[in-house]
Short mmCIF file of C-alpha atoms in Angstrom, two decimals:
data_model
loop_
_atom_site.label_atom_id
_atom_site.label_comp_id
_atom_site.label_asym_id
_atom_site.label_seq_id
_atom_site.Cartn_x
_atom_site.Cartn_y
_atom_site.Cartn_z
CA MET U 1 41.08 0.76 -42.82
CA THR U 2 41.00 -0.45 -39.26
CA ILE U 3 38.74 -0.23 -36.23
CA PRO U 4 40.14 -0.51 -32.66
CA PHE U 5 39.27 -3.57 -30.66
CA ALA U 6 37.20 -3.03 -27.55
CA GLY U 7 36.02 -5.18 -24.71
CA PRO U 8 37.41 -7.23 -21.85
CA GLN U 9 38.04 -10.25 -24.07
CA ILE U 10 41.21 -8.60 -25.39
CA PRO U 11 44.17 -8.93 -22.97
CA ALA U 12 45.48 -5.55 -21.82
CA LEU U 13 49.01 -6.05 -23.17
CA VAL U 14 47.65 -7.18 -26.53
CA GLN U 15 45.48 -4.06 -26.61
CA ARG U 16 48.53 -1.85 -26.05
CA ILE U 17 50.44 -3.54 -28.86
CA LEU U 18 47.44 -3.23 -31.17
CA GLU U 19 47.23 0.48 -30.37
CA ARG U 20 50.89 0.88 -31.37
CA ILE U 21 50.13 -0.87 -34.66
CA ASP U 22 47.11 1.38 -35.24
CA LEU U 23 49.19 4.51 -34.61
CA GLY U 24 52.00 3.38 -36.89
CA GLN U 25 54.45 2.99 -34.02
CA LEU U 26 54.88 -0.67 -34.99
CA ASN U 27 55.13 -1.40 -38.70
CA PRO U 28 55.47 -4.51 -40.89
CA GLY U 29 58.80 -6.20 -40.26
CA ASP U 30 59.42 -4.58 -36.86
CA LEU U 31 60.71 -7.04 -34.28
CA LEU U 32 58.91 -7.50 -30.96
CA ASP U 33 61.58 -7.57 -28.28
CA GLU U 34 60.27 -9.55 -25.28
CA ALA U 35 62.60 -7.88 -22.79
CA GLU U 36 61.77 -4.40 -24.06
CA LEU U 37 58.02 -5.06 -23.96
CA ALA U 38 58.24 -6.54 -20.48
CA GLU U 39 60.14 -3.52 -19.19
CA ALA U 40 57.96 -0.97 -20.99
CA HIS U 41 54.74 -2.46 -19.63
CA ARG U 42 56.12 -3.52 -16.25
CA VAL U 43 55.24 -7.18 -16.62
CA SER U 44 57.17 -10.44 -16.65
CA ARG U 45 58.19 -12.27 -19.81
CA THR U 46 55.26 -14.72 -19.44
CA PRO U 47 52.40 -12.32 -20.34
CA VAL U 48 54.56 -10.89 -23.13
CA ARG U 49 54.98 -14.35 -24.65
CA GLU U 50 51.26 -14.99 -24.24
CA ALA U 51 50.46 -11.70 -25.98
CA ILE U 52 52.77 -12.56 -28.88
CA LEU U 53 51.13 -15.98 -29.23
CA TYR U 54 47.72 -14.29 -29.26
CA LEU U 55 48.81 -11.89 -32.00
CA GLU U 56 50.39 -14.74 -33.94
CA ALA U 57 47.07 -16.59 -33.86
CA LEU U 58 45.40 -13.49 -35.33
CA GLY U 59 47.94 -13.43 -38.14
CA LEU U 60 49.40 -10.11 -37.00
CA VAL U 61 52.74 -11.50 -35.88
CA ARG U 62 55.06 -13.96 -37.56
CA ARG U 63 57.91 -15.88 -35.92
CA LEU U 64 61.19 -16.15 -37.82
CA PRO U 65 63.97 -18.67 -37.09
CA ARG U 66 66.76 -17.07 -35.02
CA LYS U 67 65.10 -13.64 -35.26
CA GLY U 68 62.07 -13.94 -33.02
CA ALA U 69 58.64 -12.43 -33.52
CA MET U 70 57.98 -9.59 -35.94
CA ILE U 71 54.96 -7.65 -37.10
CA PHE U 72 53.51 -9.46 -40.11
CA ARG U 73 55.01 -8.31 -43.40
CA PRO U 74 53.37 -9.98 -46.40
CA THR U 75 54.93 -11.08 -49.64
CA LEU U 76 53.31 -9.68 -52.79
CA GLU U 77 51.30 -12.89 -53.19
CA GLU U 78 50.12 -12.75 -49.57
CA PHE U 79 49.34 -9.05 -49.84
CA LEU U 80 47.12 -9.52 -52.88
CA ALA U 81 45.38 -12.53 -51.35
CA ILE U 82 44.61 -10.69 -48.10
CA LEU U 83 43.52 -7.62 -50.05
CA GLU U 84 41.13 -9.69 -52.15
CA VAL U 85 39.41 -11.00 -49.01
CA HIS U 86 39.44 -7.60 -47.32
CA ALA U 87 37.82 -5.90 -50.31
CA LYS U 88 35.01 -8.47 -50.17
CA LEU U 89 34.50 -7.86 -46.44
CA GLU U 90 34.49 -4.07 -46.83
CA GLY U 91 32.09 -4.35 -49.73
CA GLN U 92 29.77 -6.62 -47.78
CA ALA U 93 29.76 -4.16 -44.88
CA ALA U 94 28.80 -1.30 -47.20
CA GLY U 95 26.03 -3.36 -48.76
CA LEU U 96 24.60 -4.27 -45.37
CA ALA U 97 24.91 -0.66 -44.21
CA ALA U 98 22.76 0.42 -47.17
CA ARG U 99 20.06 -1.99 -46.01
CA ARG U 100 20.31 -1.30 -42.28
CA LEU U 101 21.41 2.31 -41.89
CA SER U 102 19.83 4.03 -38.88
CA ARG U 103 19.22 7.77 -38.50
CA GLN U 104 22.17 8.06 -36.11
CA GLY U 105 24.31 5.95 -38.41
CA ALA U 106 23.48 8.28 -41.30
CA GLU U 107 24.42 11.34 -39.26
CA ASP U 108 27.72 9.77 -38.19
CA LEU U 109 28.53 8.71 -41.74
CA GLU U 110 27.76 12.15 -43.19
CA ALA U 111 29.96 13.80 -40.55
CA ALA U 112 32.81 11.40 -41.37
CA VAL U 113 32.52 12.08 -45.11
CA ARG U 114 32.45 15.85 -44.61
CA ALA U 115 35.55 15.69 -42.42
CA CYS U 116 37.41 13.79 -45.15
CA GLU U 117 36.25 16.27 -47.80
CA ALA U 118 37.32 19.24 -45.70
CA LYS U 119 40.74 17.71 -45.09
CA ALA U 120 41.17 16.87 -48.78
CA GLU U 121 40.35 20.47 -49.73
CA ALA U 122 42.62 22.01 -47.10
CA SER U 123 45.54 19.58 -47.45
CA PRO U 124 45.20 17.70 -50.75
CA ASP U 125 48.77 16.42 -50.82
CA SER U 126 50.02 16.89 -47.28
CA ASP U 127 49.40 15.44 -43.81
CA PRO U 128 48.65 11.88 -44.97
CA ASP U 129 48.60 10.64 -41.38
CA GLY U 130 45.99 13.23 -40.42
CA TYR U 131 43.79 12.24 -43.35
CA TYR U 132 44.27 8.56 -42.57
CA GLN U 133 42.73 9.00 -39.13
CA LEU U 134 39.66 10.54 -40.76
CA ASN U 135 39.63 7.70 -43.26
CA LEU U 136 39.53 5.22 -40.38
CA ARG U 137 36.50 7.01 -38.98
CA PHE U 138 34.67 6.74 -42.29
CA HIS U 139 35.29 3.01 -42.55
CA ALA U 140 34.36 2.52 -38.91
CA CYS U 141 31.01 4.23 -39.51
CA VAL U 142 30.26 1.98 -42.48
CA ALA U 143 31.28 -1.17 -40.63
CA THR U 144 29.23 -0.26 -37.56
CA ALA U 145 26.21 0.53 -39.73
CA SER U 146 26.38 -2.99 -41.17
CA GLY U 147 24.96 -4.26 -37.88
CA ASN U 148 26.92 -7.52 -38.14
CA GLY U 149 29.24 -8.14 -35.21
CA VAL U 150 30.96 -11.16 -36.77
CA LEU U 151 31.74 -9.21 -39.92
CA LEU U 152 32.97 -6.30 -37.80
CA GLU U 153 35.48 -8.47 -35.94
CA SER U 154 36.73 -10.02 -39.19
CA LEU U 155 37.26 -6.55 -40.63
CA LYS U 156 39.21 -5.41 -37.58
CA THR U 157 41.72 -8.25 -37.72
CA ASN U 158 42.11 -8.37 -41.48
CA ALA U 159 42.50 -4.60 -41.79
CA ARG U 160 45.37 -4.52 -39.30
CA ARG U 161 47.41 -6.75 -41.60
CA LEU U 162 47.14 -4.05 -44.28
CA LEU U 163 46.94 -0.94 -42.12
CA ALA U 164 50.48 0.34 -42.72
CA TYR U 165 50.02 0.00 -46.48
CA TYR U 166 46.74 1.89 -46.53
CA ARG U 167 48.41 4.65 -44.50
CA ALA U 168 51.32 4.78 -46.95
CA ARG U 169 48.90 5.06 -49.86
CA TYR U 170 48.04 8.63 -48.88
CA ARG U 171 51.62 9.75 -49.46
CA PHE U 172 50.99 9.44 -53.21
CA ALA U 173 50.02 12.64 -55.05
CA GLY U 174 46.28 12.92 -55.60
CA ALA U 175 45.41 10.00 -53.33
CA ILE U 176 43.70 12.08 -50.62
CA PRO U 177 41.23 13.95 -52.87
CA ALA U 178 40.48 10.71 -54.75
CA SER U 179 39.76 8.92 -51.49
CA ALA U 180 37.46 11.66 -50.23
CA ALA U 181 35.56 11.61 -53.53
CA ASP U 182 35.18 7.83 -53.23
CA HIS U 183 33.83 8.25 -49.71
CA ARG U 184 31.14 10.64 -50.95
CA ARG U 185 30.05 8.22 -53.69
CA ILE U 186 29.96 5.27 -51.30
CA ALA U 187 28.03 7.22 -48.68
CA GLN U 188 25.51 8.42 -51.25
CA ALA U 189 24.86 4.86 -52.37
CA ILE U 190 24.33 3.88 -48.73
CA PHE U 191 21.98 6.83 -48.16
CA ASP U 192 20.07 5.82 -51.32
CA ARG U 193 19.71 2.26 -49.97
CA ASP U 194 21.57 0.99 -53.04
CA ALA U 195 23.14 -2.12 -51.51
CA ALA U 196 24.64 -3.47 -54.74
CA GLY U 197 26.05 -0.09 -55.70
CA ALA U 198 27.52 0.55 -52.26
CA GLU U 199 29.15 -2.87 -52.21
CA ALA U 200 30.72 -2.45 -55.65
CA LEU U 201 31.95 1.08 -54.91
CA MET U 202 33.51 0.05 -51.61
CA GLN U 203 35.28 -2.94 -53.12
CA ALA U 204 36.79 -0.74 -55.83
CA HIS U 205 37.77 1.86 -53.21
CA VAL U 206 39.83 -0.48 -51.02
CA GLN U 207 41.39 -2.53 -53.83
CA PHE U 208 44.91 -1.91 -55.19
CA ASP U 209 46.22 -2.97 -58.56
CA GLN U 210 49.36 -5.09 -58.56
CA VAL U 211 51.67 -2.22 -59.51
CA THR U 212 50.43 -0.07 -56.62
CA ALA U 213 50.73 -3.04 -54.27
CA MET U 214 54.35 -3.54 -55.35
CA ASP U 215 55.07 0.16 -54.79
CA LEU U 216 53.59 0.05 -51.28
CA LEU U 217 55.46 -3.11 -50.35
CA ALA U 218 58.70 -1.54 -51.58
CA ALA U 219 58.04 1.67 -49.66
CA LEU U 220 57.71 -0.23 -46.38
CA SER U 221 60.37 -2.86 -46.94
#
């Protein structure tokens, strides 16, 4: 899951690169060519280098000797470690949402769940990218309902390090209907104000076992 950054604190060029990551136009291991970025965005090399440094500080870019900067591609150990933290953050957001859900937040969350259910029924094993966009909306609704801006920002950055792998997950048979069913259970716990239940369900929803993690890393290597 990921939620787009917003606000003037994010440099414009960084925002454009982040959008390409969100849309799957830049994937783990892809190199960031300074000259190409400068030409594409009609800027000099200086803001491009500054943008890459900014993304490196966020953990979204890694510099390799003699290769330059590339979109972060984790090892299995790194993947599992990041996932462990991300599951905790997602779970915490769901737990807080159960305690703080507003009427508008409930309406938005219900709409997001229904959209996922409709997509899962219409295209249970096809259009994974289409479903993934609906999945992002569900997680965004939960995170927003948590009412914690610091947690929200942590989720945004951490999720982008895993975004390509979550997207790839929906290529697996049965993954879309299973995800939509999870969303309904999580949402119901939030609607019922069951903070502990919502937190546990969300953590289980976003977690991968090691075998699945290895499959996803191999698929995007």
